[in-house]
Amino acid sequence: MEYRNLGKSGLKISELSLGSWLTFGKQIGDNIAKELMYLAYDNGVNFFDNAEIYANGASEKVMGEILKQSGWSRDSYIVSSKVFFGVNGLKDSKPTQKGLNRKHIVEACHQALKRLNVEYLDLYFCHRPDKSTPIEETVWSMHNLITQGKILYWGTSEWSAQEIMEAHMIARQNNLIGPTMEQPQYNMLHRNKVEVEFDQIYKTVGLGTTIWSPLASGVLTGKYNSAQDPNDTRLSLQELEWLREKNITEENLKRVEKLGKLAEELDLSLPVLAIAWCLKNQHVSTVMLGASKLSQLSENFKAIAAKDKLTNDVLEQIELILNNKPEKPTY
Ligand code: NDP
């Protein structure tokens, strides 16, 4: 396991980490969640990602219980939470129970600390931008939580480059601590933010990234390409029809089919190729994995060794597939 600096900070984060969205407190039993965290930790993962909204707070409770029982030294791992949606979601939370105003940021932090059984959060993310709160109020609130020792680093998720820069300018003007990291979606099928939009701010503010959905919710494993759709998976869940529509398109399935063939030629599984491809991007501080089974997580760890197989030539072939260009002749 490689440990990368989280942006311009000195914090060393494992290149692969484990997230809990849709799995902890929801799709999987608590015993599986525990085994996943132990497998991850034993393989050198030091970052576990969470959020107030995941399973309406249940994901943090499950993770908190596992952390309490684990006996792992608190200084050996990094744990996060995110604020914005409220524990009941935007629709069902009261006006004061969501958003990035000072009241909700502070209260959500206290509640996350309780659910996660920790005295401080290592990383605290603004889960989405909040158009109804001045960014200045959010920057001050996050800075104050840092000075109070309740969080160590703060960041954003799915903010635009412009919003991140605004937060940095406000921080600079007021001598406050600005956001260290952003949590964007990044995978072979979703590249724009990480590769284009943020291009300048890696240099200007030294942005770190904790990237999500490296397998596009499982589409990049190839399992949705088979004639018979799997029925015990994330994208077969009725309530996630919206996520399915976003990720399973005819064009994506065609790309996935070609990527599968390339993976086979390299003697890799497709998920391993897809995760290793994310790791090759040096602007990625950590690739956050999701898993509903232990076997998936052990398989996905092979991406670390697979990085060596992704030579410039292979990366070029991937580029051609992703851009729908004719593949290089093999003579
Ligand atoms: P992925 O895109 O990697 O999807 C993970 C899912 O894919 C698993 O739960 C499993 O689902 C399937 N899968 C994983 N590995 C394999 C394999 N080897 N073979 C077959 N199927 C596999 O990541 P996530 O979408 O889970 O994102 C990772 C983390 O990022 C989240 O847990 C969360 O912490 C964070 N996140 C943050 C967001 C944000 O807005 N900030 C948004 C989304 C995620 P199944 O078995 O059910 O098919």
mmCIF file of C-alpha atoms and ligand atoms in Angstrom:
data_model
loop_
_atom_site.group_PDB
_atom_site.id
_atom_site.type_symbol
_atom_site.label_atom_id
_atom_site.label_comp_id
_atom_site.label_asym_id
_atom_site.label_seq_id
_atom_site.Cartn_x
_atom_site.Cartn_y
_atom_site.Cartn_z
ATOM 1 C CA MET A 1 0.000 0.000 0.000
ATOM 2 C CA GLU A 2 1.284 3.430 -0.954
ATOM 3 C CA TYR A 3 0.515 6.370 1.319
ATOM 4 C CA ARG A 4 -0.058 9.655 -0.470
ATOM 5 C CA ASN A 5 -0.105 13.164 0.913
ATOM 6 C CA LEU A 6 -3.644 14.496 1.058
ATOM 7 C CA GLY A 7 -3.148 17.502 -1.200
ATOM 8 C CA LYS A 8 -0.671 19.975 0.204
ATOM 9 C CA SER A 9 -1.215 18.699 3.739
ATOM 10 C CA GLY A 10 1.233 16.391 5.460
ATOM 11 C CA LEU A 11 -1.462 13.793 6.141
ATOM 12 C CA LYS A 12 -0.565 10.398 4.696
ATOM 13 C CA ILE A 13 -3.613 8.634 3.350
ATOM 14 C CA SER A 14 -3.643 5.087 1.959
ATOM 15 C CA GLU A 15 -4.062 5.007 -1.834
ATOM 16 C CA LEU A 16 -7.019 2.667 -1.376
ATOM 17 C CA SER A 17 -9.649 3.379 1.251
ATOM 18 C CA LEU A 18 -13.069 2.016 2.213
ATOM 19 C CA GLY A 19 -16.429 3.765 2.012
ATOM 20 C CA SER A 20 -19.794 2.800 3.463
ATOM 21 C CA TRP A 21 -22.430 4.329 1.163
ATOM 22 C CA LEU A 22 -25.411 2.010 0.547
ATOM 23 C CA THR A 23 -23.624 -0.883 2.221
ATOM 24 C CA PHE A 24 -23.119 -0.217 5.969
ATOM 25 C CA GLY A 25 -26.421 -0.150 7.851
ATOM 26 C CA LYS A 26 -28.306 -0.948 4.648
ATOM 27 C CA GLN A 27 -27.325 -3.520 1.998
ATOM 28 C CA ILE A 28 -25.030 -5.639 4.190
ATOM 29 C CA GLY A 29 -25.160 -7.079 7.697
ATOM 30 C CA ASP A 30 -23.075 -5.525 10.472
ATOM 31 C CA ASN A 31 -20.897 -8.667 10.637
ATOM 32 C CA ILE A 32 -19.934 -8.245 6.959
ATOM 33 C CA ALA A 33 -19.231 -4.547 7.544
ATOM 34 C CA LYS A 34 -16.896 -5.574 10.375
ATOM 35 C CA GLU A 35 -15.097 -8.152 8.257
ATOM 36 C CA LEU A 36 -14.689 -5.634 5.437
ATOM 37 C CA MET A 37 -13.147 -3.056 7.764
ATOM 38 C CA TYR A 38 -10.782 -5.615 9.298
ATOM 39 C CA LEU A 39 -9.720 -6.894 5.883
ATOM 40 C CA ALA A 40 -9.104 -3.332 4.755
ATOM 41 C CA TYR A 41 -7.172 -2.338 7.878
ATOM 42 C CA ASP A 42 -5.067 -5.504 7.754
ATOM 43 C CA ASN A 43 -4.170 -4.681 4.161
ATOM 44 C CA GLY A 44 -2.934 -1.202 5.048
ATOM 45 C CA VAL A 45 -6.098 0.858 4.462
ATOM 46 C CA ASN A 46 -6.063 3.770 6.893
ATOM 47 C CA PHE A 47 -9.109 5.753 5.743
ATOM 48 C CA PHE A 48 -12.796 4.965 6.292
ATOM 49 C CA ASP A 49 -15.361 7.255 4.719
ATOM 50 C CA ASN A 50 -18.818 8.070 6.043
ATOM 51 C CA ALA A 51 -21.548 10.740 6.063
ATOM 52 C CA GLU A 52 -24.512 11.819 8.190
ATOM 53 C CA ILE A 53 -26.937 10.853 5.406
ATOM 54 C CA TYR A 54 -25.616 7.313 4.815
ATOM 55 C CA ALA A 55 -28.406 4.978 5.915
ATOM 56 C CA ASN A 56 -29.775 7.962 7.866
ATOM 57 C CA GLY A 57 -26.989 7.863 10.440
ATOM 58 C CA ALA A 58 -26.966 4.053 10.732
ATOM 59 C CA SER A 59 -23.796 3.743 8.649
ATOM 60 C CA GLU A 60 -21.892 5.908 11.144
ATOM 61 C CA LYS A 61 -23.322 3.927 14.054
ATOM 62 C CA VAL A 62 -22.212 0.610 12.540
ATOM 63 C CA MET A 63 -18.744 1.974 11.788
ATOM 64 C CA GLY A 64 -18.512 3.566 15.248
ATOM 65 C CA GLU A 65 -19.322 0.265 16.944
ATOM 66 C CA ILE A 66 -16.698 -1.551 14.859
ATOM 67 C CA LEU A 67 -14.078 1.097 15.638
ATOM 68 C CA LYS A 68 -14.892 0.882 19.359
ATOM 69 C CA GLN A 69 -14.572 -2.889 19.443
ATOM 70 C CA SER A 70 -11.522 -3.052 17.193
ATOM 71 C CA GLY A 71 -9.016 -1.805 19.717
ATOM 72 C CA TRP A 72 -7.190 -0.067 16.868
ATOM 73 C CA SER A 73 -5.134 2.817 18.076
ATOM 74 C CA ARG A 74 -6.976 6.070 17.249
ATOM 75 C CA ASP A 75 -3.823 7.503 15.689
ATOM 76 C CA SER A 76 -3.593 4.620 13.189
ATOM 77 C CA TYR A 77 -6.643 5.465 11.084
ATOM 78 C CA ILE A 78 -8.487 8.351 9.470
ATOM 79 C CA VAL A 79 -12.276 8.599 9.659
ATOM 80 C CA SER A 80 -14.564 11.078 7.950
ATOM 81 C CA SER A 81 -18.087 12.355 7.958
ATOM 82 C CA LYS A 82 -19.979 14.719 5.678
ATOM 83 C CA VAL A 83 -22.540 17.396 6.338
ATOM 84 C CA PHE A 84 -25.243 18.943 4.158
ATOM 85 C CA PHE A 85 -28.132 16.567 3.437
ATOM 86 C CA GLY A 86 -29.178 16.179 7.089
ATOM 87 C CA VAL A 87 -29.602 12.784 8.704
ATOM 88 C CA ASN A 88 -33.110 12.455 7.232
ATOM 89 C CA GLY A 89 -32.273 13.735 3.762
ATOM 90 C CA LEU A 90 -33.066 17.124 2.225
ATOM 91 C CA LYS A 91 -36.781 16.414 1.841
ATOM 92 C CA ASP A 92 -37.495 15.115 5.343
ATOM 93 C CA SER A 93 -35.136 17.241 7.433
ATOM 94 C CA LYS A 94 -36.413 20.434 9.076
ATOM 95 C CA PRO A 95 -34.942 23.716 7.748
ATOM 96 C CA THR A 96 -32.380 23.878 10.586
ATOM 97 C CA GLN A 97 -31.348 20.241 10.174
ATOM 98 C CA LYS A 98 -29.553 20.536 6.835
ATOM 99 C CA GLY A 99 -27.279 22.749 4.776
ATOM 100 C CA LEU A 100 -23.937 24.394 5.428
ATOM 101 C CA ASN A 101 -25.036 27.076 7.884
ATOM 102 C CA ARG A 102 -23.146 27.338 11.182
ATOM 103 C CA LYS A 103 -25.950 25.758 13.207
ATOM 104 C CA HIS A 104 -26.223 22.607 11.141
ATOM 105 C CA ILE A 105 -22.479 22.237 10.587
ATOM 106 C CA VAL A 106 -21.804 22.356 14.335
ATOM 107 C CA GLU A 107 -24.743 20.156 15.350
ATOM 108 C CA ALA A 108 -24.099 17.606 12.598
ATOM 109 C CA CYS A 109 -20.460 17.397 13.697
ATOM 110 C CA HIS A 110 -21.452 16.722 17.317
ATOM 111 C CA GLN A 111 -23.919 14.059 16.196
ATOM 112 C CA ALA A 112 -21.386 12.375 13.885
ATOM 113 C CA LEU A 113 -18.793 12.267 16.690
ATOM 114 C CA LYS A 114 -21.327 10.509 18.894
ATOM 115 C CA ARG A 115 -22.411 7.989 16.260
ATOM 116 C CA LEU A 116 -18.830 7.230 15.228
ATOM 117 C CA ASN A 117 -17.607 6.917 18.830
ATOM 118 C CA VAL A 118 -14.664 9.246 18.267
ATOM 119 C CA GLU A 119 -13.502 12.471 19.889
ATOM 120 C CA TYR A 120 -12.610 14.139 16.595
ATOM 121 C CA LEU A 121 -13.154 13.581 12.885
ATOM 122 C CA ASP A 122 -9.993 13.502 10.807
ATOM 123 C CA LEU A 123 -11.780 14.707 7.682
ATOM 124 C CA TYR A 124 -15.037 16.626 7.535
ATOM 125 C CA PHE A 125 -16.635 17.269 4.159
ATOM 126 C CA CYS A 126 -19.288 19.701 2.945
ATOM 127 C CA HIS A 127 -21.205 17.028 1.038
ATOM 128 C CA ARG A 128 -22.579 19.453 -1.600
ATOM 129 C CA PRO A 129 -22.397 23.221 -2.087
ATOM 130 C CA ASP A 130 -25.191 25.135 -0.307
ATOM 131 C CA LYS A 131 -26.428 27.978 -2.511
ATOM 132 C CA SER A 132 -28.469 29.411 0.374
ATOM 133 C CA THR A 133 -25.557 29.925 2.800
ATOM 134 C CA PRO A 134 -22.722 32.399 2.172
ATOM 135 C CA ILE A 135 -19.489 30.436 1.644
ATOM 136 C CA GLU A 136 -17.906 32.758 4.221
ATOM 137 C CA GLU A 137 -20.170 31.360 6.976
ATOM 138 C CA THR A 138 -19.195 27.809 6.012
ATOM 139 C CA VAL A 139 -15.463 28.588 5.950
ATOM 140 C CA TRP A 140 -15.648 30.232 9.407
ATOM 141 C CA SER A 141 -17.654 27.309 10.832
ATOM 142 C CA MET A 142 -15.199 24.710 9.540
ATOM 143 C CA HIS A 143 -12.200 26.757 10.707
ATOM 144 C CA ASN A 144 -13.696 27.071 14.181
ATOM 145 C CA LEU A 145 -14.296 23.308 14.412
ATOM 146 C CA ILE A 146 -10.614 22.824 13.605
ATOM 147 C CA THR A 147 -9.472 25.256 16.281
ATOM 148 C CA GLN A 148 -11.797 23.514 18.763
ATOM 149 C CA GLY A 149 -10.111 20.174 17.960
ATOM 150 C CA LYS A 150 -13.359 18.589 16.742
ATOM 151 C CA ILE A 151 -12.114 18.082 13.183
ATOM 152 C CA LEU A 152 -8.591 18.045 11.767
ATOM 153 C CA TYR A 153 -9.052 18.836 8.048
ATOM 154 C CA TRP A 154 -12.089 20.041 6.145
ATOM 155 C CA GLY A 155 -13.022 19.639 2.531
ATOM 156 C CA THR A 156 -15.765 19.724 -0.041
ATOM 157 C CA SER A 157 -17.605 17.201 -2.183
ATOM 158 C CA GLU A 158 -18.917 17.877 -5.668
ATOM 159 C CA TRP A 159 -18.133 21.578 -5.404
ATOM 160 C CA SER A 160 -17.118 23.442 -8.561
ATOM 161 C CA ALA A 161 -13.559 24.693 -8.995
ATOM 162 C CA GLN A 162 -14.930 28.221 -8.655
ATOM 163 C CA GLU A 163 -16.630 27.467 -5.320
ATOM 164 C CA ILE A 164 -13.475 25.829 -3.979
ATOM 165 C CA MET A 165 -11.413 28.858 -5.027
ATOM 166 C CA GLU A 166 -13.906 31.203 -3.375
ATOM 167 C CA ALA A 167 -13.547 29.275 -0.118
ATOM 168 C CA HIS A 168 -9.772 29.566 -0.401
ATOM 169 C CA MET A 169 -9.896 33.299 -1.077
ATOM 170 C CA ILE A 170 -12.116 33.892 1.951
ATOM 171 C CA ALA A 171 -9.814 31.760 4.076
ATOM 172 C CA ARG A 172 -6.765 33.670 2.863
ATOM 173 C CA GLN A 173 -8.345 37.092 3.478
ATOM 174 C CA ASN A 174 -9.332 36.168 7.028
ATOM 175 C CA ASN A 175 -6.341 34.061 7.977
ATOM 176 C CA LEU A 176 -8.471 30.931 8.233
ATOM 177 C CA ILE A 177 -7.816 27.333 7.240
ATOM 178 C CA GLY A 178 -9.231 26.586 3.776
ATOM 179 C CA PRO A 179 -10.420 23.261 2.364
ATOM 180 C CA THR A 180 -7.684 20.626 2.028
ATOM 181 C CA MET A 181 -9.504 18.121 -0.144
ATOM 182 C CA GLU A 182 -12.421 17.609 -2.510
ATOM 183 C CA GLN A 183 -14.426 14.400 -2.897
ATOM 184 C CA PRO A 184 -15.480 14.081 -6.546
ATOM 185 C CA GLN A 185 -16.732 11.179 -8.585
ATOM 186 C CA TYR A 186 -13.937 9.752 -10.725
ATOM 187 C CA ASN A 187 -13.838 6.643 -12.853
ATOM 188 C CA MET A 188 -13.262 5.626 -16.462
ATOM 189 C CA LEU A 189 -16.773 6.771 -17.340
ATOM 190 C CA HIS A 190 -16.766 10.024 -15.372
ATOM 191 C CA ARG A 191 -13.638 12.094 -15.782
ATOM 192 C CA ASN A 192 -14.312 15.766 -16.362
ATOM 193 C CA LYS A 193 -14.048 17.225 -12.844
ATOM 194 C CA VAL A 194 -10.816 15.522 -11.858
ATOM 195 C CA GLU A 195 -9.056 15.761 -15.212
ATOM 196 C CA VAL A 196 -10.303 19.064 -16.623
ATOM 197 C CA GLU A 197 -12.162 21.291 -14.180
ATOM 198 C CA PHE A 198 -9.707 20.989 -11.290
ATOM 199 C CA ASP A 199 -6.593 21.034 -13.468
ATOM 200 C CA GLN A 200 -5.446 24.477 -12.320
ATOM 201 C CA ILE A 201 -6.317 24.185 -8.641
ATOM 202 C CA TYR A 202 -4.042 21.220 -8.006
ATOM 203 C CA LYS A 203 -1.252 23.728 -8.585
ATOM 204 C CA THR A 204 -2.737 26.891 -7.068
ATOM 205 C CA VAL A 205 -4.135 25.497 -3.803
ATOM 206 C CA GLY A 206 -2.647 21.998 -3.747
ATOM 207 C CA LEU A 207 -6.026 20.262 -3.725
ATOM 208 C CA GLY A 208 -6.194 16.666 -2.501
ATOM 209 C CA THR A 209 -8.905 14.304 -3.793
ATOM 210 C CA THR A 210 -10.678 11.356 -2.191
ATOM 211 C CA ILE A 211 -12.447 9.962 -5.227
ATOM 212 C CA TRP A 212 -15.755 8.055 -5.195
ATOM 213 C CA SER A 213 -17.411 5.321 -7.268
ATOM 214 C CA PRO A 214 -14.239 4.066 -8.980
ATOM 215 C CA LEU A 215 -16.357 1.253 -10.488
ATOM 216 C CA ALA A 216 -19.334 3.475 -11.412
ATOM 217 C CA SER A 217 -21.410 1.586 -8.833
ATOM 218 C CA GLY A 218 -20.352 -1.778 -10.267
ATOM 219 C CA VAL A 219 -20.827 -1.085 -14.001
ATOM 220 C CA LEU A 220 -17.050 -1.237 -14.452
ATOM 221 C CA THR A 221 -16.973 -4.834 -13.266
ATOM 222 C CA GLY A 222 -18.759 -5.945 -16.442
ATOM 223 C CA LYS A 223 -21.548 -7.672 -14.498
ATOM 224 C CA TYR A 224 -24.251 -5.566 -16.114
ATOM 225 C CA ASN A 225 -23.040 -6.614 -19.581
ATOM 226 C CA SER A 226 -24.196 -10.197 -19.268
ATOM 227 C CA ALA A 227 -27.386 -11.207 -21.049
ATOM 228 C CA GLN A 228 -29.063 -11.815 -17.721
ATOM 229 C CA ASP A 229 -28.980 -8.855 -15.382
ATOM 230 C CA PRO A 230 -27.710 -9.786 -11.896
ATOM 231 C CA ASN A 231 -30.473 -9.469 -9.330
ATOM 232 C CA ASP A 232 -28.629 -9.244 -6.038
ATOM 233 C CA THR A 233 -26.588 -6.121 -6.746
ATOM 234 C CA ARG A 234 -26.714 -2.387 -6.081
ATOM 235 C CA LEU A 235 -28.125 -1.379 -9.434
ATOM 236 C CA SER A 236 -30.848 -3.992 -9.275
ATOM 237 C CA LEU A 237 -32.333 -2.357 -6.172
ATOM 238 C CA GLN A 238 -35.675 -0.766 -7.011
ATOM 239 C CA GLU A 239 -35.005 2.426 -5.039
ATOM 240 C CA LEU A 240 -31.784 3.022 -7.016
ATOM 241 C CA GLU A 241 -33.401 3.216 -10.437
ATOM 242 C CA TRP A 242 -32.042 6.792 -10.757
ATOM 243 C CA LEU A 243 -28.470 5.565 -10.219
ATOM 244 C CA ARG A 244 -28.966 2.768 -12.706
ATOM 245 C CA GLU A 245 -30.181 5.215 -15.359
ATOM 246 C CA LYS A 246 -27.129 7.410 -14.810
ATOM 247 C CA ASN A 247 -24.604 4.602 -15.098
ATOM 248 C CA ILE A 248 -26.029 1.906 -17.362
ATOM 249 C CA THR A 249 -26.231 3.457 -20.797
ATOM 250 C CA GLU A 250 -25.775 1.725 -24.130
ATOM 251 C CA GLU A 251 -22.585 3.695 -24.761
ATOM 252 C CA ASN A 252 -21.115 2.793 -21.353
ATOM 253 C CA LEU A 253 -21.897 -0.903 -21.817
ATOM 254 C CA LYS A 254 -20.092 -0.868 -25.179
ATOM 255 C CA ARG A 255 -17.032 0.688 -23.581
ATOM 256 C CA VAL A 256 -17.162 -1.777 -20.706
ATOM 257 C CA GLU A 257 -17.256 -4.696 -23.133
ATOM 258 C CA LYS A 258 -14.089 -3.489 -24.866
ATOM 259 C CA LEU A 259 -12.393 -2.731 -21.562
ATOM 260 C CA GLY A 260 -13.221 -6.261 -20.431
ATOM 261 C CA LYS A 261 -11.382 -7.703 -23.420
ATOM 262 C CA LEU A 262 -8.362 -5.530 -22.715
ATOM 263 C CA ALA A 263 -8.373 -6.596 -19.061
ATOM 264 C CA GLU A 264 -8.435 -10.230 -20.164
ATOM 265 C CA GLU A 265 -5.407 -9.682 -22.429
ATOM 266 C CA LEU A 266 -3.578 -8.209 -19.421
ATOM 267 C CA ASP A 267 -4.653 -11.119 -17.245
ATOM 268 C CA LEU A 268 -6.530 -8.808 -14.917
ATOM 269 C CA SER A 269 -10.165 -8.653 -13.889
ATOM 270 C CA LEU A 270 -12.041 -5.596 -15.133
ATOM 271 C CA PRO A 271 -12.602 -4.067 -11.657
ATOM 272 C CA VAL A 272 -8.886 -4.388 -10.959
ATOM 273 C CA LEU A 273 -8.033 -2.657 -14.240
ATOM 274 C CA ALA A 274 -10.565 0.112 -13.560
ATOM 275 C CA ILE A 275 -9.283 0.789 -10.030
ATOM 276 C CA ALA A 276 -5.622 0.647 -11.083
ATOM 277 C CA TRP A 277 -6.444 3.205 -13.803
ATOM 278 C CA CYS A 278 -7.757 5.610 -11.128
ATOM 279 C CA LEU A 279 -4.613 5.033 -9.036
ATOM 280 C CA LYS A 280 -2.386 5.999 -11.976
ATOM 281 C CA ASN A 281 -3.690 9.572 -11.735
ATOM 282 C CA GLN A 282 -1.334 11.389 -9.377
ATOM 283 C CA HIS A 283 -3.996 13.993 -8.557
ATOM 284 C CA VAL A 284 -5.929 11.226 -6.821
ATOM 285 C CA SER A 285 -4.949 11.050 -3.149
ATOM 286 C CA THR A 286 -7.064 7.991 -2.408
ATOM 287 C CA VAL A 287 -9.477 5.755 -4.299
ATOM 288 C CA MET A 288 -12.447 5.001 -2.062
ATOM 289 C CA LEU A 289 -13.680 1.459 -2.580
ATOM 290 C CA GLY A 290 -17.139 0.148 -1.873
ATOM 291 C CA ALA A 291 -17.893 -3.542 -1.415
ATOM 292 C CA SER A 292 -20.851 -5.696 -0.481
ATOM 293 C CA LYS A 293 -18.761 -8.875 -0.180
ATOM 294 C CA LEU A 294 -15.346 -9.754 1.223
ATOM 295 C CA SER A 295 -14.389 -11.432 -2.063
ATOM 296 C CA GLN A 296 -14.927 -8.119 -3.919
ATOM 297 C CA LEU A 297 -12.650 -6.222 -1.575
ATOM 298 C CA SER A 298 -9.847 -8.811 -1.756
ATOM 299 C CA GLU A 299 -10.122 -8.780 -5.541
ATOM 300 C CA ASN A 300 -10.043 -4.983 -5.685
ATOM 301 C CA PHE A 301 -6.851 -4.809 -3.599
ATOM 302 C CA LYS A 302 -5.061 -6.462 -6.528
ATOM 303 C CA ALA A 303 -5.253 -3.040 -8.220
ATOM 304 C CA ILE A 304 -2.171 -1.974 -6.260
ATOM 305 C CA ALA A 305 0.041 -4.546 -7.959
ATOM 306 C CA ALA A 306 -1.766 -4.087 -11.281
ATOM 307 C CA LYS A 307 -0.573 -0.467 -11.586
ATOM 308 C CA ASP A 308 2.670 -1.785 -13.084
ATOM 309 C CA LYS A 309 0.769 -3.377 -15.950
ATOM 310 C CA LEU A 310 -0.740 -0.054 -16.954
ATOM 311 C CA THR A 311 2.117 1.075 -19.174
ATOM 312 C CA ASN A 312 1.799 4.144 -21.413
ATOM 313 C CA ASP A 313 0.824 1.856 -24.252
ATOM 314 C CA VAL A 314 -1.979 0.286 -22.222
ATOM 315 C CA LEU A 315 -3.155 3.706 -21.042
ATOM 316 C CA GLU A 316 -3.276 4.809 -24.660
ATOM 317 C CA GLN A 317 -5.415 1.808 -25.594
ATOM 318 C CA ILE A 318 -7.784 2.630 -22.725
ATOM 319 C CA GLU A 319 -7.977 6.217 -23.957
ATOM 320 C CA LEU A 320 -8.998 5.029 -27.416
ATOM 321 C CA ILE A 321 -11.736 2.829 -25.959
ATOM 322 C CA LEU A 322 -13.068 5.573 -23.698
ATOM 323 C CA ASN A 323 -13.092 8.069 -26.554
ATOM 324 C CA ASN A 324 -14.773 5.589 -28.893
ATOM 325 C CA LYS A 325 -11.902 5.737 -31.354
ATOM 326 C CA PRO A 326 -10.807 2.726 -33.417
ATOM 327 C CA GLU A 327 -8.382 0.606 -31.457
ATOM 328 C CA LYS A 328 -4.720 0.473 -32.396
ATOM 329 C CA PRO A 329 -3.929 -2.233 -34.932
ATOM 330 C CA THR A 330 -2.113 -5.106 -33.280
ATOM 331 C CA TYR A 331 0.516 -5.654 -36.010
HETATM 332 P P1 NDP B 1 -17.876 1.650 -6.528
HETATM 333 O O1 NDP B 1 -18.200 2.418 -7.751
HETATM 334 O O2 NDP B 1 -16.597 0.903 -6.525
HETATM 335 O O3 NDP B 1 -19.096 0.662 -6.259
HETATM 336 C C1 NDP B 1 -19.013 -0.290 -5.225
HETATM 337 C C2 NDP B 1 -20.011 -1.408 -5.468
HETATM 338 O O4 NDP B 1 -19.677 -2.117 -6.671
HETATM 339 C C3 NDP B 1 -19.970 -2.443 -4.365
HETATM 340 O O5 NDP B 1 -20.751 -2.075 -3.268
HETATM 341 C C4 NDP B 1 -20.474 -3.677 -5.092
HETATM 342 O O6 NDP B 1 -21.897 -3.549 -5.215
HETATM 343 C C5 NDP B 1 -19.827 -3.517 -6.472
HETATM 344 N N1 NDP B 1 -18.469 -4.123 -6.534
HETATM 345 C C6 NDP B 1 -17.319 -3.656 -5.970
HETATM 346 N N2 NDP B 1 -16.287 -4.454 -6.269
HETATM 347 C C7 NDP B 1 -16.762 -5.449 -7.044
HETATM 348 C C8 NDP B 1 -16.168 -6.577 -7.664
HETATM 349 N N3 NDP B 1 -14.870 -6.834 -7.552
HETATM 350 N N4 NDP B 1 -16.976 -7.395 -8.392
HETATM 351 C C9 NDP B 1 -18.282 -7.167 -8.524
HETATM 352 N N5 NDP B 1 -18.911 -6.110 -7.943
HETATM 353 C C10 NDP B 1 -18.157 -5.253 -7.208
HETATM 354 O O7 NDP B 1 -17.803 2.596 -5.252
HETATM 355 P P2 NDP B 1 -18.959 3.344 -4.413
HETATM 356 O O8 NDP B 1 -19.985 3.908 -5.310
HETATM 357 O O9 NDP B 1 -19.395 2.435 -3.310
HETATM 358 O O10 NDP B 1 -18.128 4.550 -3.798
HETATM 359 C C11 NDP B 1 -17.100 4.302 -2.849
HETATM 360 C C12 NDP B 1 -17.314 5.211 -1.644
HETATM 361 O O11 NDP B 1 -17.273 6.576 -2.051
HETATM 362 C C13 NDP B 1 -18.684 5.086 -0.965
HETATM 363 O O12 NDP B 1 -18.771 3.974 -0.144
HETATM 364 C C14 NDP B 1 -18.773 6.399 -0.212
HETATM 365 O O13 NDP B 1 -18.026 6.324 0.973
HETATM 366 C C15 NDP B 1 -18.111 7.353 -1.205
HETATM 367 N N6 NDP B 1 -19.111 8.092 -2.012
HETATM 368 C C16 NDP B 1 -19.185 9.453 -1.884
HETATM 369 C C17 NDP B 1 -20.093 10.190 -2.591
HETATM 370 C C18 NDP B 1 -20.148 11.676 -2.409
HETATM 371 O O14 NDP B 1 -21.096 12.310 -2.887
HETATM 372 N N7 NDP B 1 -19.196 12.279 -1.744
HETATM 373 C C19 NDP B 1 -21.052 9.562 -3.512
HETATM 374 C C20 NDP B 1 -20.861 8.129 -3.621
HETATM 375 C C21 NDP B 1 -19.922 7.438 -2.906
HETATM 376 P P3 NDP B 1 -22.906 -4.783 -5.449
HETATM 377 O O15 NDP B 1 -22.254 -6.035 -4.977
HETATM 378 O O16 NDP B 1 -24.100 -4.406 -4.682
HETATM 379 O O17 NDP B 1 -23.160 -4.788 -6.919
#
